[in-house]
Amino acid sequence: MIPLTGIISLVVFTLFSGVLCFENNVPVYMWNIDTDAVVNPLHSLNAEELVGKVSLSLEGKLVALFMQDELSVDDFKSNDLAALKSLAEMDNDGTFYAPSVTKTTKLPEVLAAAGYNVVYVKSHQDLPTSAVVGKTVLVIDLPATQLGDLRKENLQLNSNAITEIYETLKSQQPDVVGIFTAKRNSQLQLDESRRRIARSATAKSAPREETFVDKFYNITQESGKLFLFFEKAPILKIKDENKTAWANFTLNVDPVFTGTVVNETHKTGVLVLTYEALAPSGPKNDSGFLTKAKISFHLSTKRGYWYINQTTIDFDVKINDATFKEDNLVLVTTDVSTPLGRSWHCTPKSRLASYGYYFNGTIIKYTNKVILETDGFQLQPFKVSKDKFGDGYDCVGFFTEGIWAAIILGLIIAMMLAWAISMLADVRTPDRYDDPKGKTITITATE
Amino acid sequence: MAARYRETYIYSFGGLLAAAVVVFGIYYILTGQGERIDIGWFLETITPYMWATTGIAFAVSLSVIGAALGIYTTGSSIIGGGVKAPRIKTKNLISVIFCEAVAIYGLIIAIVLAGMLDKYDPLKASPEKVALNYFSGFAMFGSGLTVGLVNLFCGISVGIVGSGAALADAANPSLFVKILIVEIFGSAVGLFGLIVGILMSSRIKMGDI
């Protein structure tokens, strides 16, 4: 009963205060204003109430209302508004501070209702060049601020802007009241969570890695269809046999597809990618130029699976002032065998094809002079449905061999544990001499 | 109550295992990758070190389990019988020694196999080298498993016979020598396992060279 009422009242209270929290409370700071008005910091003022408090003091003065997008009480504590602070401490009539005012966006309207002429200042040209007569409010929108580390700089810039504009106005007429406030509280997020805004702010400054190219190729021909997708651009690595450095060519341009790519009736296909005129990327000491590279994947089908049988490459490159040309060089492809109707998918960086090593008697020699490396690759020839890749057959399975080994050995250990627990069931205390009805055995201790 | 306790644990463990196997099996089948459960692929790609080290573990651990069970059986009988017939104490220690020998066989094999472990570079090795390393891994596994299982059952049997020998000796001293022959036959079985284990491990050649 009591916990129930407690819970209900707690819920009601949080909802109620939550409703209150949904009101944007923004601090308002005024300078060069001669007023005795005091504000109870525990209460939030309405825009009308605020104007009502200070309207007498605003009589006969030009009001410069500086509206920032977001402001909070913490911003006044930090030293970022130092320029504003020194401005306010200069020779002036007095200051006024209300820490929590709701509906500040309505301030211009409220002032207009109080008989002020509202002028929206969009840029420096809109500022009055001579003294203004009559009750006027200049509403000046300050540049947007951001959350996080950049906020300090924004606040400093804004306070410098305020100082500059205010002094311009003050040089024209002595009675200018400055009001500094904002449309929203920077610490209270209504629509989105603060975390999400902070994340999107950092995301804007650090965009999705430029290496992601997300290139999707849909090659539809009369004889068949092929889908190809590169998450990051594939890299063609070529090495001069005598040197140890590789020249890496990032194939981040769109290749040209030639020939019949897929022939469904004959169940074969050749995917030919031709790249032209690429400069290398990589360490600074790479100097080279890829005039042309033509990569051909020979595809075939057998007994319900499709394979990449062979990869051949023609290339014409210039590395470090030496020209290399290869025609129809056969590369060793990774074992791509996928059921028909499904796509081959590989996320981690892996070698799709490379020029193999050879074993010469007792000497093992590496002549890897060409490596085609993919980083995020998906291919589906044969039996492509209308617009989507078939299920991805991954190059890394769900259970890798390491996982299987660990499962087997873990099971062995688990069986040991099971045996041990079953042995615990055989623990018996000696109960031969127990007699519930008999006398309790007592042993007299002799001194 | 005790029986139900044991059965509950074993059934729940087995049930959990069966449920896991069923769930994963159905996942594989329904997503159309049934052929990914590939024992051949597993045997080909798994590192030979898994087999080798598991074999060494089995060699020593199963032998010690056998020896421990044997000593438990015979030791408690000797101690119990020795209360009324103290003369059996010294003579019957030979049963305990037979059990201990079983553990020593396992230890010898484990040390021999562990000495043969060596690293190799799968990328740089020739296909013959890779095949030899895989053979070594399997041979170590087989050798260790052989020795371990043989010693496990040998130890249990020697223990039970030794316990019978101690109690018979306590009743009638002339029986002991005859019963010892039974125990010797039991111990010989453990030796067979050791011989086969040594034979298998003689061809092992792990490593780059």
PDB file of C-alpha atoms in Angstrom, chain B residues 48-183:
ATOM      1  CA  PRO B  48      48.380 -28.882 -35.607  1.00  0.00           C
ATOM      2  CA  TYR B  49      49.341 -27.416 -32.271  1.00  0.00           C
ATOM      3  CA  MET B  50      45.840 -27.957 -30.970  1.00  0.00           C
ATOM      4  CA  TRP B  51      46.138 -31.671 -31.572  1.00  0.00           C
ATOM      5  CA  ALA B  52      49.690 -31.899 -30.257  1.00  0.00           C
ATOM      6  CA  THR B  53      49.069 -30.080 -27.026  1.00  0.00           C
ATOM      7  CA  THR B  54      45.793 -31.881 -26.397  1.00  0.00           C
ATOM      8  CA  GLY B  55      47.623 -35.189 -26.812  1.00  0.00           C
ATOM      9  CA  ILE B  56      50.255 -34.188 -24.304  1.00  0.00           C
ATOM     10  CA  ALA B  57      47.540 -33.097 -21.884  1.00  0.00           C
ATOM     11  CA  PHE B  58      45.707 -36.382 -22.230  1.00  0.00           C
ATOM     12  CA  ALA B  59      48.897 -38.371 -21.738  1.00  0.00           C
ATOM     13  CA  VAL B  60      49.634 -37.002 -18.339  1.00  0.00           C
ATOM     14  CA  SER B  61      46.163 -36.189 -17.047  1.00  0.00           C
ATOM     15  CA  LEU B  62      44.426 -39.468 -17.858  1.00  0.00           C
ATOM     16  CA  SER B  63      47.396 -41.467 -16.517  1.00  0.00           C
ATOM     17  CA  VAL B  64      47.276 -39.557 -13.277  1.00  0.00           C
ATOM     18  CA  ILE B  65      43.535 -40.084 -12.983  1.00  0.00           C
ATOM     19  CA  GLY B  66      44.064 -43.832 -13.388  1.00  0.00           C
ATOM     20  CA  ALA B  67      46.855 -43.893 -10.862  1.00  0.00           C
ATOM     21  CA  ALA B  68      44.891 -41.816  -8.399  1.00  0.00           C
ATOM     22  CA  LEU B  69      41.812 -43.988  -8.615  1.00  0.00           C
ATOM     23  CA  GLY B  70      44.003 -47.071  -8.165  1.00  0.00           C
ATOM     24  CA  ILE B  71      45.785 -45.735  -5.126  1.00  0.00           C
ATOM     25  CA  TYR B  72      42.470 -44.605  -3.647  1.00  0.00           C
ATOM     26  CA  THR B  73      41.028 -48.091  -3.916  1.00  0.00           C
ATOM     27  CA  THR B  74      44.024 -50.044  -2.741  1.00  0.00           C
ATOM     28  CA  GLY B  75      45.170 -47.548  -0.162  1.00  0.00           C
ATOM     29  CA  SER B  76      41.890 -47.463   1.712  1.00  0.00           C
ATOM     30  CA  SER B  77      41.806 -51.267   1.786  1.00  0.00           C
ATOM     31  CA  ILE B  78      45.350 -51.520   3.126  1.00  0.00           C
ATOM     32  CA  ILE B  79      44.651 -48.985   5.818  1.00  0.00           C
ATOM     33  CA  GLY B  80      41.362 -50.591   6.754  1.00  0.00           C
ATOM     34  CA  GLY B  81      42.811 -54.117   6.790  1.00  0.00           C
ATOM     35  CA  GLY B  82      45.887 -52.971   8.651  1.00  0.00           C
ATOM     36  CA  VAL B  83      43.852 -52.127  11.720  1.00  0.00           C
ATOM     37  CA  LYS B  84      43.297 -55.787  12.655  1.00  0.00           C
ATOM     38  CA  ALA B  85      46.306 -57.259  10.777  1.00  0.00           C
ATOM     39  CA  PRO B  86      49.209 -54.805  10.912  1.00  0.00           C
ATOM     40  CA  ARG B  87      51.572 -57.220   9.164  1.00  0.00           C
ATOM     41  CA  ILE B  88      50.039 -56.476   5.748  1.00  0.00           C
ATOM     42  CA  LYS B  89      51.154 -52.893   5.749  1.00  0.00           C
ATOM     43  CA  THR B  90      54.641 -53.126   4.342  1.00  0.00           C
ATOM     44  CA  LYS B  91      54.102 -56.031   1.962  1.00  0.00           C
ATOM     45  CA  ASN B  92      51.065 -54.485   0.279  1.00  0.00           C
ATOM     46  CA  LEU B  93      52.780 -51.248  -0.575  1.00  0.00           C
ATOM     47  CA  ILE B  94      53.850 -52.964  -3.759  1.00  0.00           C
ATOM     48  CA  SER B  95      50.296 -52.551  -5.065  1.00  0.00           C
ATOM     49  CA  VAL B  96      50.599 -48.818  -4.557  1.00  0.00           C
ATOM     50  CA  ILE B  97      53.898 -48.850  -6.404  1.00  0.00           C
ATOM     51  CA  PHE B  98      52.290 -50.606  -9.378  1.00  0.00           C
ATOM     52  CA  CYS B  99      49.663 -47.866  -9.518  1.00  0.00           C
ATOM     53  CA  GLU B 100      52.286 -45.171  -9.278  1.00  0.00           C
ATOM     54  CA  ALA B 101      54.223 -46.695 -12.173  1.00  0.00           C
ATOM     55  CA  VAL B 102      51.237 -46.055 -14.379  1.00  0.00           C
ATOM     56  CA  ALA B 103      51.432 -42.341 -13.637  1.00  0.00           C
ATOM     57  CA  ILE B 104      55.138 -42.378 -14.399  1.00  0.00           C
ATOM     58  CA  TYR B 105      54.525 -43.917 -17.829  1.00  0.00           C
ATOM     59  CA  GLY B 106      52.199 -41.045 -18.628  1.00  0.00           C
ATOM     60  CA  LEU B 107      54.689 -38.493 -17.397  1.00  0.00           C
ATOM     61  CA  ILE B 108      57.495 -39.953 -19.509  1.00  0.00           C
ATOM     62  CA  ILE B 109      55.434 -39.823 -22.669  1.00  0.00           C
ATOM     63  CA  ALA B 110      54.264 -36.302 -21.948  1.00  0.00           C
ATOM     64  CA  ILE B 111      57.833 -35.077 -21.484  1.00  0.00           C
ATOM     65  CA  VAL B 112      59.016 -36.842 -24.621  1.00  0.00           C
ATOM     66  CA  LEU B 113      56.190 -35.372 -26.685  1.00  0.00           C
ATOM     67  CA  ALA B 114      56.565 -31.908 -25.244  1.00  0.00           C
ATOM     68  CA  GLY B 115      60.196 -31.979 -26.229  1.00  0.00           C
ATOM     69  CA  MET B 116      59.192 -32.544 -29.826  1.00  0.00           C
ATOM     70  CA  LEU B 117      56.986 -29.435 -30.038  1.00  0.00           C
ATOM     71  CA  ASP B 118      58.480 -26.852 -32.339  1.00  0.00           C
ATOM     72  CA  LYS B 119      57.247 -23.898 -34.289  1.00  0.00           C
ATOM     73  CA  TYR B 120      57.012 -23.627 -38.014  1.00  0.00           C
ATOM     74  CA  ASP B 121      56.007 -20.862 -40.367  1.00  0.00           C
ATOM     75  CA  PRO B 122      53.027 -22.025 -42.436  1.00  0.00           C
ATOM     76  CA  LEU B 123      53.509 -19.263 -44.989  1.00  0.00           C
ATOM     77  CA  LYS B 124      57.124 -20.052 -45.759  1.00  0.00           C
ATOM     78  CA  ALA B 125      57.004 -23.823 -45.459  1.00  0.00           C
ATOM     79  CA  SER B 126      56.794 -26.054 -48.476  1.00  0.00           C
ATOM     80  CA  PRO B 127      53.736 -28.308 -48.835  1.00  0.00           C
ATOM     81  CA  GLU B 128      55.731 -31.327 -47.688  1.00  0.00           C
ATOM     82  CA  LYS B 129      56.819 -29.523 -44.558  1.00  0.00           C
ATOM     83  CA  VAL B 130      53.272 -28.475 -43.820  1.00  0.00           C
ATOM     84  CA  ALA B 131      52.077 -32.055 -44.278  1.00  0.00           C
ATOM     85  CA  LEU B 132      54.801 -33.337 -41.973  1.00  0.00           C
ATOM     86  CA  ASN B 133      53.831 -30.868 -39.313  1.00  0.00           C
ATOM     87  CA  TYR B 134      50.196 -31.863 -39.557  1.00  0.00           C
ATOM     88  CA  PHE B 135      51.188 -35.520 -39.301  1.00  0.00           C
ATOM     89  CA  SER B 136      53.244 -34.715 -36.218  1.00  0.00           C
ATOM     90  CA  GLY B 137      50.301 -32.975 -34.638  1.00  0.00           C
ATOM     91  CA  PHE B 138      48.011 -35.932 -35.249  1.00  0.00           C
ATOM     92  CA  ALA B 139      50.658 -38.410 -34.115  1.00  0.00           C
ATOM     93  CA  MET B 140      51.213 -36.564 -30.881  1.00  0.00           C
ATOM     94  CA  PHE B 141      47.482 -36.546 -30.292  1.00  0.00           C
ATOM     95  CA  GLY B 142      47.193 -40.246 -30.974  1.00  0.00           C
ATOM     96  CA  SER B 143      50.192 -41.124 -28.905  1.00  0.00           C
ATOM     97  CA  GLY B 144      49.080 -39.081 -25.934  1.00  0.00           C
ATOM     98  CA  LEU B 145      45.526 -40.333 -26.099  1.00  0.00           C
ATOM     99  CA  THR B 146      46.686 -43.965 -26.340  1.00  0.00           C
ATOM    100  CA  VAL B 147      48.975 -43.759 -23.374  1.00  0.00           C
ATOM    101  CA  GLY B 148      46.455 -41.788 -21.348  1.00  0.00           C
ATOM    102  CA  LEU B 149      43.493 -44.087 -21.851  1.00  0.00           C
ATOM    103  CA  VAL B 150      45.530 -47.264 -21.399  1.00  0.00           C
ATOM    104  CA  ASN B 151      47.008 -45.999 -18.176  1.00  0.00           C
ATOM    105  CA  LEU B 152      43.615 -44.846 -16.945  1.00  0.00           C
ATOM    106  CA  PHE B 153      42.081 -48.315 -17.108  1.00  0.00           C
ATOM    107  CA  CYS B 154      45.263 -50.041 -16.063  1.00  0.00           C
ATOM    108  CA  GLY B 155      45.445 -47.935 -12.940  1.00  0.00           C
ATOM    109  CA  ILE B 156      41.816 -48.628 -12.046  1.00  0.00           C
ATOM    110  CA  SER B 157      42.219 -52.367 -12.478  1.00  0.00           C
ATOM    111  CA  VAL B 158      45.491 -52.588 -10.537  1.00  0.00           C
ATOM    112  CA  GLY B 159      43.869 -50.646  -7.751  1.00  0.00           C
ATOM    113  CA  ILE B 160      40.894 -52.962  -7.447  1.00  0.00           C
ATOM    114  CA  VAL B 161      43.093 -56.072  -7.568  1.00  0.00           C
ATOM    115  CA  GLY B 162      45.472 -54.579  -5.026  1.00  0.00           C
ATOM    116  CA  SER B 163      42.573 -53.865  -2.702  1.00  0.00           C
ATOM    117  CA  GLY B 164      41.444 -57.476  -2.978  1.00  0.00           C
ATOM    118  CA  ALA B 165      45.020 -58.634  -2.360  1.00  0.00           C
ATOM    119  CA  ALA B 166      45.330 -56.586   0.812  1.00  0.00           C
ATOM    120  CA  LEU B 167      42.089 -57.936   2.281  1.00  0.00           C
ATOM    121  CA  ALA B 168      42.929 -61.503   1.297  1.00  0.00           C
ATOM    122  CA  ASP B 169      46.375 -61.121   2.822  1.00  0.00           C
ATOM    123  CA  ALA B 170      44.841 -59.877   6.030  1.00  0.00           C
ATOM    124  CA  ALA B 171      42.686 -63.010   6.197  1.00  0.00           C
ATOM    125  CA  ASN B 172      45.286 -65.571   5.036  1.00  0.00           C
ATOM    126  CA  PRO B 173      48.961 -64.589   4.504  1.00  0.00           C
ATOM    127  CA  SER B 174      49.705 -67.360   2.030  1.00  0.00           C
ATOM    128  CA  LEU B 175      47.346 -65.932  -0.572  1.00  0.00           C
ATOM    129  CA  PHE B 176      49.312 -62.766  -1.207  1.00  0.00           C
ATOM    130  CA  VAL B 177      51.990 -64.070  -3.577  1.00  0.00           C
ATOM    131  CA  LYS B 178      49.474 -65.765  -5.875  1.00  0.00           C
ATOM    132  CA  ILE B 179      47.327 -62.666  -6.104  1.00  0.00           C
ATOM    133  CA  LEU B 180      50.371 -60.599  -6.943  1.00  0.00           C
ATOM    134  CA  ILE B 181      50.606 -62.457 -10.266  1.00  0.00           C
ATOM    135  CA  VAL B 182      47.169 -61.133 -11.235  1.00  0.00           C
ATOM    136  CA  GLU B 183      48.375 -57.673 -10.427  1.00  0.00           C
TER     137      GLU B 183
END
